Short mmCIF file of C-alpha atoms and ligand atoms in Angstrom, two decimals:
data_model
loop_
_atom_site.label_atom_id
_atom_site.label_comp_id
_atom_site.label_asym_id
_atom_site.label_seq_id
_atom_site.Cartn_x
_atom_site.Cartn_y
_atom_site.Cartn_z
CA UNK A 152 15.96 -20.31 -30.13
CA UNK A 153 14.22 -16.83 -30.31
CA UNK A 154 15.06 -14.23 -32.45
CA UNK A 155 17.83 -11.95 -31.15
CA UNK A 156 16.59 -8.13 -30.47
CA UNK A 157 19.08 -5.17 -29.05
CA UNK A 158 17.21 -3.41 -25.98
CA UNK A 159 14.53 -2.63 -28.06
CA UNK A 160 11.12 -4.46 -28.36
CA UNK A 161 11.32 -5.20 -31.49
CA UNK A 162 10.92 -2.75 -34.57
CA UNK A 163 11.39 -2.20 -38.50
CA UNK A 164 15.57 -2.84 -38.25
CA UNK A 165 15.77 0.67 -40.08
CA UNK A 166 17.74 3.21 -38.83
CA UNK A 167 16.65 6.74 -39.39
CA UNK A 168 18.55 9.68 -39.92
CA UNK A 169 20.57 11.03 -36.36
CA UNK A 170 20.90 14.04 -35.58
CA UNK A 171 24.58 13.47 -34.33
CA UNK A 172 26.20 17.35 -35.00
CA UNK A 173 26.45 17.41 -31.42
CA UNK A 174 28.90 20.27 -31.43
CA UNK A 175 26.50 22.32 -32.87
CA UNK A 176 24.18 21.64 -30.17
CA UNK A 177 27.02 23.12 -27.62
CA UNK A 178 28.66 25.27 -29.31
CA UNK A 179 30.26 26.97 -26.16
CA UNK A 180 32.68 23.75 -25.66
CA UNK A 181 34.36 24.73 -29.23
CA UNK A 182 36.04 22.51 -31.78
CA UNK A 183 39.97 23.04 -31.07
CA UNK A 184 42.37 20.43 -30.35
CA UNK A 185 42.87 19.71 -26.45
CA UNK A 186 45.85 19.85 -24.96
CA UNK A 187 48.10 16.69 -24.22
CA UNK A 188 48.92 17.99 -20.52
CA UNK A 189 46.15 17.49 -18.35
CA UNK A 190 46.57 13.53 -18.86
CA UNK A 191 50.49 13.23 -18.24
CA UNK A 192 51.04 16.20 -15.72
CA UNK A 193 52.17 15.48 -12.16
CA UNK A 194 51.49 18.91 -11.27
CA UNK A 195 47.79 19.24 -12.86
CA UNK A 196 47.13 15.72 -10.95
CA UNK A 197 48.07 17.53 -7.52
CA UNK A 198 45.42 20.29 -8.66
CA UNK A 199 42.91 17.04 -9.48
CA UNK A 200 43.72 15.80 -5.90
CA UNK A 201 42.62 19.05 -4.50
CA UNK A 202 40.52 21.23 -6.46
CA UNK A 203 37.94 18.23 -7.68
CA UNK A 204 38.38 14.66 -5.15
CA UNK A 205 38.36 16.66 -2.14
CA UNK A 206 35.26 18.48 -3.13
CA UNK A 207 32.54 16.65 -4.56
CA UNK A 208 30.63 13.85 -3.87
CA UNK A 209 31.72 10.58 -4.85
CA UNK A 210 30.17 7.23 -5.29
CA UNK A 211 31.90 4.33 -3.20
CA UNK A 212 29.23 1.50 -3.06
CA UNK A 213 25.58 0.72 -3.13
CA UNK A 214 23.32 0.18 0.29
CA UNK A 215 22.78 -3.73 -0.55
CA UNK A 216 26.23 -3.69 0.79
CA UNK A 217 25.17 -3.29 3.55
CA UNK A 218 21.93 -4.32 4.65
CA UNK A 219 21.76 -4.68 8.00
CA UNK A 220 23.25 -2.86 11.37
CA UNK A 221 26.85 -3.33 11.70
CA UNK A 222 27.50 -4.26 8.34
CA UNK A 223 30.53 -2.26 6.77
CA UNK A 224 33.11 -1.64 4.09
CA UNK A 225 36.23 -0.07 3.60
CA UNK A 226 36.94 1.87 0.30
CA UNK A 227 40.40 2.74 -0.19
CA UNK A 228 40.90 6.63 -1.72
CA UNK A 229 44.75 7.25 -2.86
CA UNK A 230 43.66 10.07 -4.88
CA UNK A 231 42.68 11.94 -1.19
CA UNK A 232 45.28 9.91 0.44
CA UNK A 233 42.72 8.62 2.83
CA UNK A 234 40.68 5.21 3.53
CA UNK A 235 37.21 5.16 4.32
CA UNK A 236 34.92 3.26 6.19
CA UNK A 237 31.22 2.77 5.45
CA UNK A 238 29.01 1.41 8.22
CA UNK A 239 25.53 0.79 8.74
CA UNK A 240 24.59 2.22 12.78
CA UNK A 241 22.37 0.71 14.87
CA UNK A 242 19.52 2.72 13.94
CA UNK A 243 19.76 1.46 10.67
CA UNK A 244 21.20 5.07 9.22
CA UNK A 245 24.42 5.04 6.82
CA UNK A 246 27.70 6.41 8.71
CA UNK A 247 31.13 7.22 6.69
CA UNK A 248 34.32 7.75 8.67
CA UNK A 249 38.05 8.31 8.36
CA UNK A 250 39.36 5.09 8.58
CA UNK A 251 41.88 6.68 11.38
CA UNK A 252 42.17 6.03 14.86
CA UNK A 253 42.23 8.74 17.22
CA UNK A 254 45.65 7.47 18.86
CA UNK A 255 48.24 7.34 16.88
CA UNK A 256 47.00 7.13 13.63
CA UNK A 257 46.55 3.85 12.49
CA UNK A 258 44.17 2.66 10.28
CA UNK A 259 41.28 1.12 11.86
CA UNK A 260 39.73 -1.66 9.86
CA UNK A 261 42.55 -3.78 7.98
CA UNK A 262 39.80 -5.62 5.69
CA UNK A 263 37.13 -5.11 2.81
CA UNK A 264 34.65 -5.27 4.62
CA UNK A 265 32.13 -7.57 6.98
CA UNK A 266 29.74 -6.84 9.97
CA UNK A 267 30.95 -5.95 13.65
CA UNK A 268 29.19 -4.52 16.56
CA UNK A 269 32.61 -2.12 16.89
CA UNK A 270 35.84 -0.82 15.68
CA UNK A 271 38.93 -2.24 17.49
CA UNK A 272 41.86 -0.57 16.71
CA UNK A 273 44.90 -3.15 16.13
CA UNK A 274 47.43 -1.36 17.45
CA UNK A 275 46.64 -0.96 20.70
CA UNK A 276 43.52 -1.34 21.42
CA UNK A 277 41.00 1.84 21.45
CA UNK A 278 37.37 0.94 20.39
CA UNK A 279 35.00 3.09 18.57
CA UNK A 280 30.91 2.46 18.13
CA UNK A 281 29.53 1.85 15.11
CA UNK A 282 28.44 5.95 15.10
CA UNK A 283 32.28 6.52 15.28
CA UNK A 284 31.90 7.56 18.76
CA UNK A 285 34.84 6.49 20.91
CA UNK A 286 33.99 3.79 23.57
CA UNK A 287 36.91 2.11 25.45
CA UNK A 288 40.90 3.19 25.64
CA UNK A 289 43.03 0.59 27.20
CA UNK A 290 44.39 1.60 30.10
CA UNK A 291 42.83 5.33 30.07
CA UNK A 292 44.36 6.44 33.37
CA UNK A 293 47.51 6.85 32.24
CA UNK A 294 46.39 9.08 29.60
CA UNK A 295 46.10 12.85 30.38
CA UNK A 296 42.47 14.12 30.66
CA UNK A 297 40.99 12.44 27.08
CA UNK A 298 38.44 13.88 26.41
CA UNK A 299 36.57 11.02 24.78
CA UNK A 300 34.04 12.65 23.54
CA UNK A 301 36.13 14.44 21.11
CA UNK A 302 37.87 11.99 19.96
CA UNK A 303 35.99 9.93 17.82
CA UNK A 304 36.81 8.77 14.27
CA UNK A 305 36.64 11.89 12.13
CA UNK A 306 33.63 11.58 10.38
CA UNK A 307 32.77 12.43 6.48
CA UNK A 308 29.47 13.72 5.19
CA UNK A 309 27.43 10.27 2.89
CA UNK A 310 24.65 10.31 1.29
CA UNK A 311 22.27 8.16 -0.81
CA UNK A 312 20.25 8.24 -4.16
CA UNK A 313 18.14 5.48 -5.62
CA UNK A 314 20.66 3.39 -3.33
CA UNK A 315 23.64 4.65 -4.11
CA UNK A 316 25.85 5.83 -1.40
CA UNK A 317 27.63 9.33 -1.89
CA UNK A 318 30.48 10.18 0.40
CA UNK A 319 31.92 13.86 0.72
CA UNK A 320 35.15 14.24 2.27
CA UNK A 321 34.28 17.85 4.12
CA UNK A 322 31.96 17.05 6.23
CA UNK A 323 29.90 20.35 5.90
CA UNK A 324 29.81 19.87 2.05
CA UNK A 325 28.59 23.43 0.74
CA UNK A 326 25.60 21.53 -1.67
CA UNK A 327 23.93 18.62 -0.91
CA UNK A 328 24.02 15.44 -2.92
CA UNK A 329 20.76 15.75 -4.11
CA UNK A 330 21.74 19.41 -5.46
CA UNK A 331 25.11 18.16 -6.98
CA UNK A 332 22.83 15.03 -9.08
CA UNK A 333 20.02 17.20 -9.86
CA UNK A 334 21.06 18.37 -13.62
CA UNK A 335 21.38 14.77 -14.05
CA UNK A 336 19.47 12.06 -12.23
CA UNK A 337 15.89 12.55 -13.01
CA UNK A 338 16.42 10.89 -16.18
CA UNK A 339 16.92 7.67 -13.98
CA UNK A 340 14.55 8.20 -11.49
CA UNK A 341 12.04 5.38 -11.46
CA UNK A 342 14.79 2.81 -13.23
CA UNK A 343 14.47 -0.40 -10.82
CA UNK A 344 18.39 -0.41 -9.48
CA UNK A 345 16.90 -1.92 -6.44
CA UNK A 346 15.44 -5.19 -8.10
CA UNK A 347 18.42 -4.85 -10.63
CA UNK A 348 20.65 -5.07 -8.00
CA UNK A 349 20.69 -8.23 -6.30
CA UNK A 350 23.45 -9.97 -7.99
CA UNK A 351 26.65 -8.03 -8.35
CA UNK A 352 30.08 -9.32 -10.18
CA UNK A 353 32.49 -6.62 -10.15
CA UNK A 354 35.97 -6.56 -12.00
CA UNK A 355 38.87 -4.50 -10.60
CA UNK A 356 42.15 -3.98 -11.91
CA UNK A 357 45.29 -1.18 -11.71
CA UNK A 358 46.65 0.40 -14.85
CA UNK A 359 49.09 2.43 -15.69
CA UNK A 360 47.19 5.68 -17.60
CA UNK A 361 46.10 8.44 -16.27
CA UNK A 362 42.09 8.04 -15.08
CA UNK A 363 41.09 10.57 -17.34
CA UNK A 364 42.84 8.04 -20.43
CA UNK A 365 40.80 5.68 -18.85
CA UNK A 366 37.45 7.29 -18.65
CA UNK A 367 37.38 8.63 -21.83
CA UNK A 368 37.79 5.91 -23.72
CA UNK A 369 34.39 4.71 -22.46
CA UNK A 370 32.78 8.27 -23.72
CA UNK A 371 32.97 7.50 -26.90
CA UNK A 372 32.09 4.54 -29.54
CA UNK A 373 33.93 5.59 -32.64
CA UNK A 374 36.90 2.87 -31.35
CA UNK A 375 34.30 0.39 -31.78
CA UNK A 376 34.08 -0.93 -35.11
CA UNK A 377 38.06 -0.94 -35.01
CA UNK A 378 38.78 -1.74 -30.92
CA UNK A 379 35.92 -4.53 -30.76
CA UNK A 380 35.60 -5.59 -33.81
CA UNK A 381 36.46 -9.36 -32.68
CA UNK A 382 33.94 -9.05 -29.42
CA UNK A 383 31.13 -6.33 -29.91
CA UNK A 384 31.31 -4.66 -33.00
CA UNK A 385 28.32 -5.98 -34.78
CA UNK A 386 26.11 -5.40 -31.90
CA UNK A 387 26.97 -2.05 -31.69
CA UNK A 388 27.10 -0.74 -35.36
CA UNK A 389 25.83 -1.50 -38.77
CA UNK A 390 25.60 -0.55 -42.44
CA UNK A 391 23.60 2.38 -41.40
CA UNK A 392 25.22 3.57 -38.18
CA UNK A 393 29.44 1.95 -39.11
CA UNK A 394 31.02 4.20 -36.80
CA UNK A 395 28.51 4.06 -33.37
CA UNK A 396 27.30 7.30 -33.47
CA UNK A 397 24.95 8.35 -30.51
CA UNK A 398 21.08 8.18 -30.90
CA UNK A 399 20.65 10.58 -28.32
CA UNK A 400 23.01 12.99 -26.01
CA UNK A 401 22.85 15.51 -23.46
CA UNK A 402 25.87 17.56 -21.56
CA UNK A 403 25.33 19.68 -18.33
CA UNK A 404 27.24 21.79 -16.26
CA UNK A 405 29.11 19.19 -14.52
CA UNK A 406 27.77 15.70 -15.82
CA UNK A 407 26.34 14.21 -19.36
CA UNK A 408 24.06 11.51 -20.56
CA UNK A 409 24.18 9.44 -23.96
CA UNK A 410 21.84 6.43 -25.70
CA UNK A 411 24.14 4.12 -27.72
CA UNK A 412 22.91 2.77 -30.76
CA UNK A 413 21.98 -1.36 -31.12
CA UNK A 414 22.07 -2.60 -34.20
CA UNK A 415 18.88 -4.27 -35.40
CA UNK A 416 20.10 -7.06 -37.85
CA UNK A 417 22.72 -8.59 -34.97
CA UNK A 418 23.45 -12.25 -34.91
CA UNK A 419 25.18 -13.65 -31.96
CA UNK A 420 27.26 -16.49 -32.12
CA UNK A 421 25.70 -20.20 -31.02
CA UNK A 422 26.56 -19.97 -27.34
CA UNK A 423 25.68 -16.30 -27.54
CA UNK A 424 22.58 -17.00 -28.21
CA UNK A 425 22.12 -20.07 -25.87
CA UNK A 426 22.81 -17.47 -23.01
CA UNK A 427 20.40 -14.65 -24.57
CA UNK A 428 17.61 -17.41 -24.96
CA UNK A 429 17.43 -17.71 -20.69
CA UNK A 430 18.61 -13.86 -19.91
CA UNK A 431 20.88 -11.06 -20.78
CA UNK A 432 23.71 -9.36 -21.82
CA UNK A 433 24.55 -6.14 -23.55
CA UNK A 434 22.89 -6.12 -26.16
CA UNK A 435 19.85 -8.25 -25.91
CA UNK A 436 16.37 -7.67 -24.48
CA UNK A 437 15.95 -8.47 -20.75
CA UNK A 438 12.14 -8.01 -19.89
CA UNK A 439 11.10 -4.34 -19.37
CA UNK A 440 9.39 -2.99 -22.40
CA UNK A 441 9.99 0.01 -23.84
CA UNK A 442 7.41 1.86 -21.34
CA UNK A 443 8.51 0.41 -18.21
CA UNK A 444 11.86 3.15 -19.09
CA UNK A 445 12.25 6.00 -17.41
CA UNK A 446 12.06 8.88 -19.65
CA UNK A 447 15.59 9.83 -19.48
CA UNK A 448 16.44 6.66 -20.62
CA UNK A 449 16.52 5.64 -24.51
CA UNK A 450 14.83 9.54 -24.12
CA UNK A 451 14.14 9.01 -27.90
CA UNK A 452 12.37 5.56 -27.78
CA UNK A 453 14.37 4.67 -30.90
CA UNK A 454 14.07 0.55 -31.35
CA UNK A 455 17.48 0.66 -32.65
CA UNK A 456 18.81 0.95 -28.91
CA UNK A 457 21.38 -0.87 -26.92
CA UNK A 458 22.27 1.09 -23.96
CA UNK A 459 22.71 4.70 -22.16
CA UNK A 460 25.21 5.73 -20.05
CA UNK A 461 24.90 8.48 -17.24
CA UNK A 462 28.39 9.96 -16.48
CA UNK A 463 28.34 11.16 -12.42
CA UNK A 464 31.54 13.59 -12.13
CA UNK A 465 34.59 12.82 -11.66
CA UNK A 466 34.89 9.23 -12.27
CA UNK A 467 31.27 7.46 -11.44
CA UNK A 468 29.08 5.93 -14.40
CA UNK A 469 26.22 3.89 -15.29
CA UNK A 470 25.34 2.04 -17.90
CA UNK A 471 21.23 1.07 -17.53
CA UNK A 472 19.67 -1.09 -20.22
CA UNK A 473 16.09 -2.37 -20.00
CA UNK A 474 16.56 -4.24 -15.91
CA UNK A 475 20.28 -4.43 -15.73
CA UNK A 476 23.11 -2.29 -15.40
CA UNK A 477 26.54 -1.89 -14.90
CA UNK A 478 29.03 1.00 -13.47
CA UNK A 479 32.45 2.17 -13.81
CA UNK A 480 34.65 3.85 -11.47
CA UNK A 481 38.21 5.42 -12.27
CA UNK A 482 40.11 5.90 -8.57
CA UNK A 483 43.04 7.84 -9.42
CA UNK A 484 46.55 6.53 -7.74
CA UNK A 485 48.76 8.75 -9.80
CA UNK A 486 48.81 11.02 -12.79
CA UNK A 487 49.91 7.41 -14.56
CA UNK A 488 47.98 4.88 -12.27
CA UNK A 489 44.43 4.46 -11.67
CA UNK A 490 42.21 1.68 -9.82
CA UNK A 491 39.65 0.63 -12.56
CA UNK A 492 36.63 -1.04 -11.36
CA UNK A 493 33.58 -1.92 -13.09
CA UNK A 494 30.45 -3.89 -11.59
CA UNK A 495 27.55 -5.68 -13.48
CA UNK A 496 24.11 -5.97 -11.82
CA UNK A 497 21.71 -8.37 -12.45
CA UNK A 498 18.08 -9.67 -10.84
CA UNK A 499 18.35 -12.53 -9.18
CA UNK A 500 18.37 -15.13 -10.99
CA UNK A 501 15.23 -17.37 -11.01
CA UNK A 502 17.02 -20.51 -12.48
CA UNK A 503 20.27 -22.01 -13.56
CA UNK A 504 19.38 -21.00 -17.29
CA UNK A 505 19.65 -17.14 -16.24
CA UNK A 506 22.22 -17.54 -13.75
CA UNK A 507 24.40 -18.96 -16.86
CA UNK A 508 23.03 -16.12 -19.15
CA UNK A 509 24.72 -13.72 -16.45
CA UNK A 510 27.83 -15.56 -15.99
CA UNK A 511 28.30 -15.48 -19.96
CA UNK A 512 26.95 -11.87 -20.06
CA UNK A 513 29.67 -10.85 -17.21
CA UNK A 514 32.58 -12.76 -19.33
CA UNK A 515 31.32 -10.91 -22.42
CA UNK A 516 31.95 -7.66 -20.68
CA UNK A 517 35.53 -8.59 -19.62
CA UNK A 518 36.50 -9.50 -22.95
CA UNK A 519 35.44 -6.42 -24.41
CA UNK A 520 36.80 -4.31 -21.09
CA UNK A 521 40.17 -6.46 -22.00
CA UNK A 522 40.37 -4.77 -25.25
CA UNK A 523 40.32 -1.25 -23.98
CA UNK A 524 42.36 -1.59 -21.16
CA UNK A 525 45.32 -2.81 -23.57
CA UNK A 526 44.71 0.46 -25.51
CA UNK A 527 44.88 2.52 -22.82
CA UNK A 528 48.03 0.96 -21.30
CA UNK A 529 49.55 2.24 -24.77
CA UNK A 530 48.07 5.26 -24.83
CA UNK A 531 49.98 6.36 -22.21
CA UNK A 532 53.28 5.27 -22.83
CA UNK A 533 53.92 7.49 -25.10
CA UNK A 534 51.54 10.55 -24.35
CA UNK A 535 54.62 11.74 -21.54
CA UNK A 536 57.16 12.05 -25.15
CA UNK A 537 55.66 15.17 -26.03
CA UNK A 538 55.63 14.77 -30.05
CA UNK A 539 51.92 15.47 -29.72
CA UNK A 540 50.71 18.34 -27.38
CA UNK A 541 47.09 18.07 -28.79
CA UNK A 542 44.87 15.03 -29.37
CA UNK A 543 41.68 15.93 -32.60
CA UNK A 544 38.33 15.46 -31.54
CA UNK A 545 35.00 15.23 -33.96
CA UNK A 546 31.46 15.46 -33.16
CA UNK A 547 31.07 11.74 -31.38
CA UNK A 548 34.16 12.48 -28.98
CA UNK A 549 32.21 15.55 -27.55
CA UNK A 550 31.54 14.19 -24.23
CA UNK A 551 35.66 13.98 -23.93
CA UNK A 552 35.56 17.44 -24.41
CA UNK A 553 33.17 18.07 -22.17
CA UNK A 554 34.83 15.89 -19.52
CA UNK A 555 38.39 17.87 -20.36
CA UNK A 556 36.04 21.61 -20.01
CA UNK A 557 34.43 20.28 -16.30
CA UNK A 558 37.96 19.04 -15.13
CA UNK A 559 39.37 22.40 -16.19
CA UNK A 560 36.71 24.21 -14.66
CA UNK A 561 37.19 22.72 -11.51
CA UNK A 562 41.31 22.97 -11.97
CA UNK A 563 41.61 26.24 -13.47
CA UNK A 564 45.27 25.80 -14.58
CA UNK A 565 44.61 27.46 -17.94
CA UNK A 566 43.01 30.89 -16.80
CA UNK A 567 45.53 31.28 -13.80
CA UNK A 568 43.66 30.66 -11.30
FE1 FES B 827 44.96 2.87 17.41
FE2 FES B 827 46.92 3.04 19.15
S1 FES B 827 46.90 3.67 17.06
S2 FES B 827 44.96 2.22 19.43
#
C-alpha cells in the first residue's frame, strides 16, 4: 500500500504560519454580529425570489448531459416558480425554455429528462421543435387566427463556461455570463472539468432550513474538528492547523474563492486506504501534479492542501482538487425548505480498482454530507424562536459574511430600498 498524501505531491508535513486575519484583508465587510432575519423571514425570501433568482445566472447542469441533438432535461425552479427545459437543437446549439405550453398552460415535459425529436404537449396535443418553435396544433381550424409563429415556448437566455450551462430567466439578461463569472472564473480556467467529468454520482435531498443555513455551513471549516470528527476530521486538520483554517482566500463583489487545508500526517483507515491505493477521494492525490493546476487553484502551492472551493452566486459551487471535483447547489423551495443537491465527478474509470475507489470516495462524501445536513435541520428549528437575533462570526466564517453582504446587496431590505 502507498503512502497516503492530501492533494499535494508530497512535501515536508510542516505547516507554516497562515496568514488567516482575513477580516483584516476586507475590512469593508466589518466584524458585527449578523442578523438572525434574513434566514427565517418569509418576507425577505419573497425579496430573494425576486431581487436575486430572477436576475442572475444560474447553473442547472453540465453539457455532457446532453451530448447529442435532441437530448434534454428538465430542471425544476420553485424558487422562480417555474420549470425549465434544457435541450440540445438540431444544430447542435444549447436551447432553454419555459417548460409551458402555449395553450393552456401545462407543463410540457412530465420527466427528468431523455432525447426526443419534439415536445408533445400531454394535454392536448400541441407540438413544439426542439428550437421551441411551435409545429403542429390539433385540430387548428377551430382555433381563431393562431398565429403560430408567436406562440412558441417562451424561451430563457443559457449559456455555457468550461461546460457548464448558465440559464437566465430574462431573456435579454442586462450582462452576459461571461461578464457575471469574470471576477471569478479565471482561477479555473484550464482545470480539465471536461476529462473530470465523465462519471457523475449526484446526491439530492429536501430539507427543512433555509438555503442560506444550508450554504453556509459549507463556507466554513471551523465545524470540522467538532461536526466530522467521526468521518473527516483528521484529514482536514492537525496539531498545527486544529480548527481548519484556510490556506488561502479571496472575496469579490459578488462571488469568493478558498484553498482548504490537508493535513500532511493523515492515516486513513484499512479500506480507506485500499480505495486510495487504485484512485481518489477527498483527500488523497489523484494524478495531476502540482503544475498541471491552474493558478487559481491551491493559488499558494502550499503541499499541505486538500481542496478549493469556488462559490458561483447565489447557490452554485465547486469543489476542484487535483482531476476531480464535486458541486453543490441550494434550490430554494421556501424560506424553511430547500432542494440540496450535490454531484461528484470523476474520469472514467480505467478499471474495476478505480471504479471501487470512486464508489467508496462518493460514500465517503455522503457520510460526511449526512453529518451536516442533521445540523442544519436543527439549526433551523429553533432560529424562527427569536431568543437570538444575531449569530457571532470570527475571521474563518468570513465568507458567511460575505455571502449575508452580496444577498443584502442584491435585497436591500436594510437600507430601504
Ligand atoms: Fe398543452 Fe393544451 S395545454 S396542448
Amino acid at each position: 500500500m502507498k503512502d497516503i498524501q492530501p492533494n499535494g505531491t508530497g512535501g515536508s508535513g510542516a505547516t507554516d504560519q497562515i496568514d488567516d486575519r482575513w477580516n483584516d484583508k476586507y475590512p469593508y465587510l466589518g466584524t458585527e454580529p449578523i442578523p438572525l432575519e434574513p434566514y427565517i423571514s418569509r418576507e425577505y425570501f419573497e425579496l430573494e425570489r425576486d431581487r436575486i433568482f430572477r436576475n442572475v445566472w444560474l447553473n442547472v447542469g453540465r453539457i455532457e448531459q446532453i451530448p447529442n441533438p435532441g437530448d434534454y432535461f428538465v430542471h425544476e425552479l420553485p424558487v422562480c416558480h417555474t420549470s425549465v427545459v434544457v435541450v440540445r437543437g438540431k444544430e447542435g446549439k444549447v436551447h432553454a425554455f419555459h417548460n409551458m405550453c402555449s395553450h393552456r398552460g401545462n407543463k410540457v415535459v412530465w420527466d427528468n429528462g431523455g432525447s426526443c425529436q419534439n415536445f408533445t404537449c400531454k394535454f392536448h396535443g400541441w407540438s413544439y421543435g426542439l428550437d421551441g418553435t411551435l409545429k403542429f396544433v390539433p385540430d387548428e381550424e377551430s382555433f381563431f387566427g393562431l398565429q403560430k409563429e408567436k406562440l412558441g415556448l417562451t424561451p430563457i437566455a443559457v449559456d455555457t463556461w468550461a461546460g457548464f450551462i448558465f440559464i437566465h430567466l430574462d431573456p435579454n439578461p442586462a450582462e452576459t455570463l461571461n461578464e457575471y463569472l469574470a471576477e471569478v472564473v479565471p482561477g479555473l480556467e484550464g482545470y480539465p472539468f471536461s476529462e473530470a467529468s465523465a462519471t457523475r454520482f449526484c446526491w439530492r435531498t429536501e430539507i427543512k432550513a433555509n438555503w442560506k443555513v444550508a450554504q453556509d455551513a459549507f463556507q466554513e471549516g471551523y465545524h470540522f474538528p467538532v461536526r466530522h470528527k467521526e468521518s473527516a476530521a483528521s484529514a482536514f486538520t492537525s496539531e498545527t492547523n486544529p480548527y481548519c483554517h484556510f490556506l488561502s482566500l479571496d472575496v469579490y463583489k459578488r462571488h469568493r474563492r478558498t484553498s482548504s487545508y490537508g493535513n500532511l500526517g493523515y492515516r486513513p483507515t484499512a479500506v480507506e486506504g485500499l480505495a486510495h491505493e487504485f484512485g481518489s477521494s477527498v483527500v488523497v492525490d489523484r494524478g495531476l501534479s502540482m503544475e498541471d493546476l491552474p493558478a487559481g487553484v491551491n493559488p499558494t502551492r502550499r503541499q499541505d492542501w486538500s481542496i478549493d472551493v469556488f462559490w458561483i452566486f447565489p447557490n452554485f459551487s465547486v469543489f476542484p482538487t487535483n482531476g476531480t471535483y464535486l458541486t453543490h447547489h441550494f434550490w430554494p423551495i421556501t424560506e424553511d425548505r430547500t432542494i440540496w443537491e450535490t454531484h461528484t465527478y470523476f474520469p472514467r474509470a480505467k478499471d474495476a480498482g478505480q471504479r471501487f475507489s470512486q464508489e467508496y470516495s462518493k460514500v465517503l462524501l455522503r457520510d460526511i454530507l449526512m453529518e451536516d445536513g442533521t445540523t442544519l435541520e436543527h439549526m433551523q428549528e429553533v432560529l424562527a424562536s427569536g431568543a437570538k437575533t444575531h449569530m457571532q462570526l470570527q475571521h474563518q466564517e468570513i465568507c458567511v459574511r460575505h455571502a449575508y453582504k452580496v444577498v443584502e446587496d442584491y435585497v436591500g431590505h436594510y437600507d430601504g430600498s
